[in-house]
Amino acid sequence: MSGTYELRPVGRVESPLTDADLAPKQGDEGAPEAWLVFSPAVGAGLRDLRPGAEVLVLTWLDRARRDVLTVHPRGDRSRPETGVFSTRSPHRPNPIGLHRVRVLAVDGLRVRVADLEALDGTPVLDVKPVLAGPGER
């Protein structure tokens, strides 16, 4: 596999979380509310986001290691080492974060969300709606 790929952040996270060791590992484990702050260049893309919507936020985990292929799940050394692609570890060859959050408010280029475990300053790559399951559409 070869090629060059370029990702451009569309925004960043504003969160009280600043220390990865103290942050929850998943959003539903006590993550605080946070703001997604978007670039004016992508503002039109926010126009249909509404409070109550569930969205997937893709982030670039800029403080993660990129040379990790095996981990002890959740950092628990009593658990057997596992291939990183079968875990949610932030440390991986391409540290893309995937966060399911609920939109609380939309204020111009700022979107308030619940349950985001990303650290303050984390680049936001994209936002996508959570699709309804079969029979819910």
PDB file of C-alpha atoms in Angstrom:
ATOM      1  CA  MET A   1       0.000   0.000   0.000  1.00  0.00           C
ATOM      2  CA  SER A   2       1.336   3.354  -0.899  1.00  0.00           C
ATOM      3  CA  GLY A   3       0.226   6.863  -1.443  1.00  0.00           C
ATOM      4  CA  THR A   4       0.065  10.109   0.370  1.00  0.00           C
ATOM      5  CA  TYR A   5      -3.051  11.148   2.184  1.00  0.00           C
ATOM      6  CA  GLU A   6      -3.821  14.501   3.687  1.00  0.00           C
ATOM      7  CA  LEU A   7      -6.259  15.196   6.483  1.00  0.00           C
ATOM      8  CA  ARG A   8      -7.180  18.763   7.374  1.00  0.00           C
ATOM      9  CA  PRO A   9      -8.787  19.405  10.748  1.00  0.00           C
ATOM     10  CA  VAL A  10     -12.139  21.189  10.567  1.00  0.00           C
ATOM     11  CA  GLY A  11     -11.997  22.302  14.186  1.00  0.00           C
ATOM     12  CA  ARG A  12     -10.749  21.509  17.656  1.00  0.00           C
ATOM     13  CA  VAL A  13     -12.027  20.323  21.009  1.00  0.00           C
ATOM     14  CA  GLU A  14     -12.394  22.702  23.975  1.00  0.00           C
ATOM     15  CA  SER A  15     -12.605  20.533  27.077  1.00  0.00           C
ATOM     16  CA  PRO A  16     -11.674  20.633  30.752  1.00  0.00           C
ATOM     17  CA  LEU A  17      -9.772  17.366  30.106  1.00  0.00           C
ATOM     18  CA  THR A  18      -6.053  18.087  29.761  1.00  0.00           C
ATOM     19  CA  ASP A  19      -4.332  14.980  31.149  1.00  0.00           C
ATOM     20  CA  ALA A  20      -4.752  11.670  29.316  1.00  0.00           C
ATOM     21  CA  ASP A  21      -3.966   9.710  32.485  1.00  0.00           C
ATOM     22  CA  LEU A  22      -6.896  11.339  34.296  1.00  0.00           C
ATOM     23  CA  ALA A  23      -9.379  11.329  31.397  1.00  0.00           C
ATOM     24  CA  PRO A  24     -12.061   8.651  31.094  1.00  0.00           C
ATOM     25  CA  LYS A  25     -11.244   5.949  28.541  1.00  0.00           C
ATOM     26  CA  GLN A  26     -14.713   6.163  26.954  1.00  0.00           C
ATOM     27  CA  GLY A  27     -17.260   8.945  26.752  1.00  0.00           C
ATOM     28  CA  ASP A  28     -19.864   7.094  28.814  1.00  0.00           C
ATOM     29  CA  GLU A  29     -17.437   6.720  31.732  1.00  0.00           C
ATOM     30  CA  GLY A  30     -17.895  10.207  33.160  1.00  0.00           C
ATOM     31  CA  ALA A  31     -16.636  12.397  30.318  1.00  0.00           C
ATOM     32  CA  PRO A  32     -17.579  16.055  30.734  1.00  0.00           C
ATOM     33  CA  GLU A  33     -19.442  18.269  28.331  1.00  0.00           C
ATOM     34  CA  ALA A  34     -17.155  19.906  25.782  1.00  0.00           C
ATOM     35  CA  TRP A  35     -17.254  22.301  22.853  1.00  0.00           C
ATOM     36  CA  LEU A  36     -16.335  21.506  19.274  1.00  0.00           C
ATOM     37  CA  VAL A  37     -15.044  24.743  17.758  1.00  0.00           C
ATOM     38  CA  PHE A  38     -15.100  24.775  13.952  1.00  0.00           C
ATOM     39  CA  SER A  39     -13.216  26.748  11.343  1.00  0.00           C
ATOM     40  CA  PRO A  40     -15.249  29.429   9.538  1.00  0.00           C
ATOM     41  CA  ALA A  41     -14.376  27.637   6.274  1.00  0.00           C
ATOM     42  CA  VAL A  42     -16.680  24.728   7.235  1.00  0.00           C
ATOM     43  CA  GLY A  43     -19.429  26.718   8.929  1.00  0.00           C
ATOM     44  CA  ALA A  44     -22.058  25.898   6.301  1.00  0.00           C
ATOM     45  CA  GLY A  45     -21.639  22.215   7.174  1.00  0.00           C
ATOM     46  CA  LEU A  46     -23.016  22.848  10.666  1.00  0.00           C
ATOM     47  CA  ARG A  47     -26.309  24.379   9.606  1.00  0.00           C
ATOM     48  CA  ASP A  48     -28.514  21.323  10.169  1.00  0.00           C
ATOM     49  CA  LEU A  49     -27.033  20.101  13.467  1.00  0.00           C
ATOM     50  CA  ARG A  50     -29.644  20.314  16.217  1.00  0.00           C
ATOM     51  CA  PRO A  51     -29.633  19.765  19.972  1.00  0.00           C
ATOM     52  CA  GLY A  52     -30.542  16.174  20.775  1.00  0.00           C
ATOM     53  CA  ALA A  53     -28.853  14.745  17.676  1.00  0.00           C
ATOM     54  CA  GLU A  54     -26.408  11.894  18.153  1.00  0.00           C
ATOM     55  CA  VAL A  55     -23.284  12.256  16.055  1.00  0.00           C
ATOM     56  CA  LEU A  56     -19.947  10.564  15.565  1.00  0.00           C
ATOM     57  CA  VAL A  57     -16.992  12.896  15.981  1.00  0.00           C
ATOM     58  CA  LEU A  58     -13.769  11.802  14.316  1.00  0.00           C
ATOM     59  CA  THR A  59     -10.645  13.263  15.868  1.00  0.00           C
ATOM     60  CA  TRP A  60      -6.895  13.052  15.354  1.00  0.00           C
ATOM     61  CA  LEU A  61      -5.454  11.829  18.639  1.00  0.00           C
ATOM     62  CA  ASP A  62      -2.436  14.079  18.314  1.00  0.00           C
ATOM     63  CA  ARG A  63      -0.786  12.996  21.582  1.00  0.00           C
ATOM     64  CA  ALA A  64      -1.021   9.259  20.844  1.00  0.00           C
ATOM     65  CA  ARG A  65       1.916   7.061  19.872  1.00  0.00           C
ATOM     66  CA  ARG A  66       1.900   5.802  16.285  1.00  0.00           C
ATOM     67  CA  ASP A  67       4.320   2.880  16.696  1.00  0.00           C
ATOM     68  CA  VAL A  68       2.041   0.644  18.799  1.00  0.00           C
ATOM     69  CA  LEU A  69       0.654  -2.611  17.375  1.00  0.00           C
ATOM     70  CA  THR A  70      -0.167  -4.535  20.565  1.00  0.00           C
ATOM     71  CA  VAL A  71      -1.584  -3.346  23.893  1.00  0.00           C
ATOM     72  CA  HIS A  72      -2.927  -4.608  27.180  1.00  0.00           C
ATOM     73  CA  PRO A  73      -6.640  -3.653  26.857  1.00  0.00           C
ATOM     74  CA  ARG A  74      -7.489  -0.561  28.920  1.00  0.00           C
ATOM     75  CA  GLY A  75      -3.850  -0.449  30.068  1.00  0.00           C
ATOM     76  CA  ASP A  76      -4.521  -3.384  32.412  1.00  0.00           C
ATOM     77  CA  ARG A  77      -1.338  -5.484  32.496  1.00  0.00           C
ATOM     78  CA  SER A  78      -3.260  -8.413  34.015  1.00  0.00           C
ATOM     79  CA  ARG A  79      -5.077  -8.779  30.681  1.00  0.00           C
ATOM     80  CA  PRO A  80      -3.282 -10.506  27.799  1.00  0.00           C
ATOM     81  CA  GLU A  81      -1.621  -8.384  25.143  1.00  0.00           C
ATOM     82  CA  THR A  82      -3.960  -7.875  22.187  1.00  0.00           C
ATOM     83  CA  GLY A  83      -3.556  -6.605  18.642  1.00  0.00           C
ATOM     84  CA  VAL A  84      -4.366  -2.901  18.600  1.00  0.00           C
ATOM     85  CA  PHE A  85      -6.959  -3.236  15.819  1.00  0.00           C
ATOM     86  CA  SER A  86      -9.211  -5.230  18.153  1.00  0.00           C
ATOM     87  CA  THR A  87      -9.111  -2.510  20.835  1.00  0.00           C
ATOM     88  CA  ARG A  88     -10.124   1.133  21.288  1.00  0.00           C
ATOM     89  CA  SER A  89      -6.581   2.142  22.262  1.00  0.00           C
ATOM     90  CA  PRO A  90      -5.650   5.680  21.172  1.00  0.00           C
ATOM     91  CA  HIS A  91      -2.126   4.445  20.428  1.00  0.00           C
ATOM     92  CA  ARG A  92      -2.133   2.976  16.898  1.00  0.00           C
ATOM     93  CA  PRO A  93      -0.591   3.548  13.460  1.00  0.00           C
ATOM     94  CA  ASN A  94      -3.257   6.116  12.520  1.00  0.00           C
ATOM     95  CA  PRO A  95      -4.627   7.548  15.779  1.00  0.00           C
ATOM     96  CA  ILE A  96      -8.122   8.432  14.630  1.00  0.00           C
ATOM     97  CA  GLY A  97     -10.573   8.844  17.487  1.00  0.00           C
ATOM     98  CA  LEU A  98     -14.220   7.861  17.090  1.00  0.00           C
ATOM     99  CA  HIS A  99     -16.586   9.409  19.637  1.00  0.00           C
ATOM    100  CA  ARG A 100     -20.361   8.969  19.841  1.00  0.00           C
ATOM    101  CA  VAL A 101     -21.741  12.134  21.419  1.00  0.00           C
ATOM    102  CA  ARG A 102     -25.031  13.986  21.838  1.00  0.00           C
ATOM    103  CA  VAL A 103     -25.383  17.559  20.624  1.00  0.00           C
ATOM    104  CA  LEU A 104     -26.464  19.845  23.475  1.00  0.00           C
ATOM    105  CA  ALA A 105     -26.293  23.243  21.765  1.00  0.00           C
ATOM    106  CA  VAL A 106     -25.226  24.895  18.540  1.00  0.00           C
ATOM    107  CA  ASP A 107     -23.892  28.443  18.754  1.00  0.00           C
ATOM    108  CA  GLY A 108     -22.484  29.641  15.439  1.00  0.00           C
ATOM    109  CA  LEU A 109     -19.219  27.787  14.889  1.00  0.00           C
ATOM    110  CA  ARG A 110     -19.393  26.140  18.327  1.00  0.00           C
ATOM    111  CA  VAL A 111     -21.208  22.896  19.104  1.00  0.00           C
ATOM    112  CA  ARG A 112     -21.643  21.793  22.740  1.00  0.00           C
ATOM    113  CA  VAL A 113     -21.610  18.005  23.160  1.00  0.00           C
ATOM    114  CA  ALA A 114     -22.032  15.481  25.975  1.00  0.00           C
ATOM    115  CA  ASP A 115     -19.815  12.475  26.675  1.00  0.00           C
ATOM    116  CA  LEU A 116     -16.640  13.488  24.818  1.00  0.00           C
ATOM    117  CA  GLU A 117     -13.472  11.991  26.312  1.00  0.00           C
ATOM    118  CA  ALA A 118     -11.086  13.815  23.935  1.00  0.00           C
ATOM    119  CA  LEU A 119      -8.495  16.125  25.445  1.00  0.00           C
ATOM    120  CA  ASP A 120      -8.538  19.899  25.143  1.00  0.00           C
ATOM    121  CA  GLY A 121      -7.035  20.987  21.826  1.00  0.00           C
ATOM    122  CA  THR A 122      -7.620  17.666  20.035  1.00  0.00           C
ATOM    123  CA  PRO A 123      -8.110  18.295  16.292  1.00  0.00           C
ATOM    124  CA  VAL A 124     -11.585  17.467  14.933  1.00  0.00           C
ATOM    125  CA  LEU A 125     -11.497  15.773  11.511  1.00  0.00           C
ATOM    126  CA  ASP A 126     -15.192  15.257  10.774  1.00  0.00           C
ATOM    127  CA  VAL A 127     -18.692  14.879  12.204  1.00  0.00           C
ATOM    128  CA  LYS A 128     -21.225  12.344  10.937  1.00  0.00           C
ATOM    129  CA  PRO A 129     -24.753  11.491  12.045  1.00  0.00           C
ATOM    130  CA  VAL A 130     -25.465   8.246  13.866  1.00  0.00           C
ATOM    131  CA  LEU A 131     -27.653   6.272  11.497  1.00  0.00           C
ATOM    132  CA  ALA A 132     -30.844   4.705  12.722  1.00  0.00           C
ATOM    133  CA  GLY A 133     -30.851   0.935  12.971  1.00  0.00           C
ATOM    134  CA  PRO A 134     -32.993  -1.302  10.737  1.00  0.00           C
ATOM    135  CA  GLY A 135     -36.662  -0.611  11.285  1.00  0.00           C
ATOM    136  CA  GLU A 136     -35.972   2.806  12.894  1.00  0.00           C
ATOM    137  CA  ARG A 137     -35.733   4.916   9.742  1.00  0.00           C
TER     138      ARG A 137
END
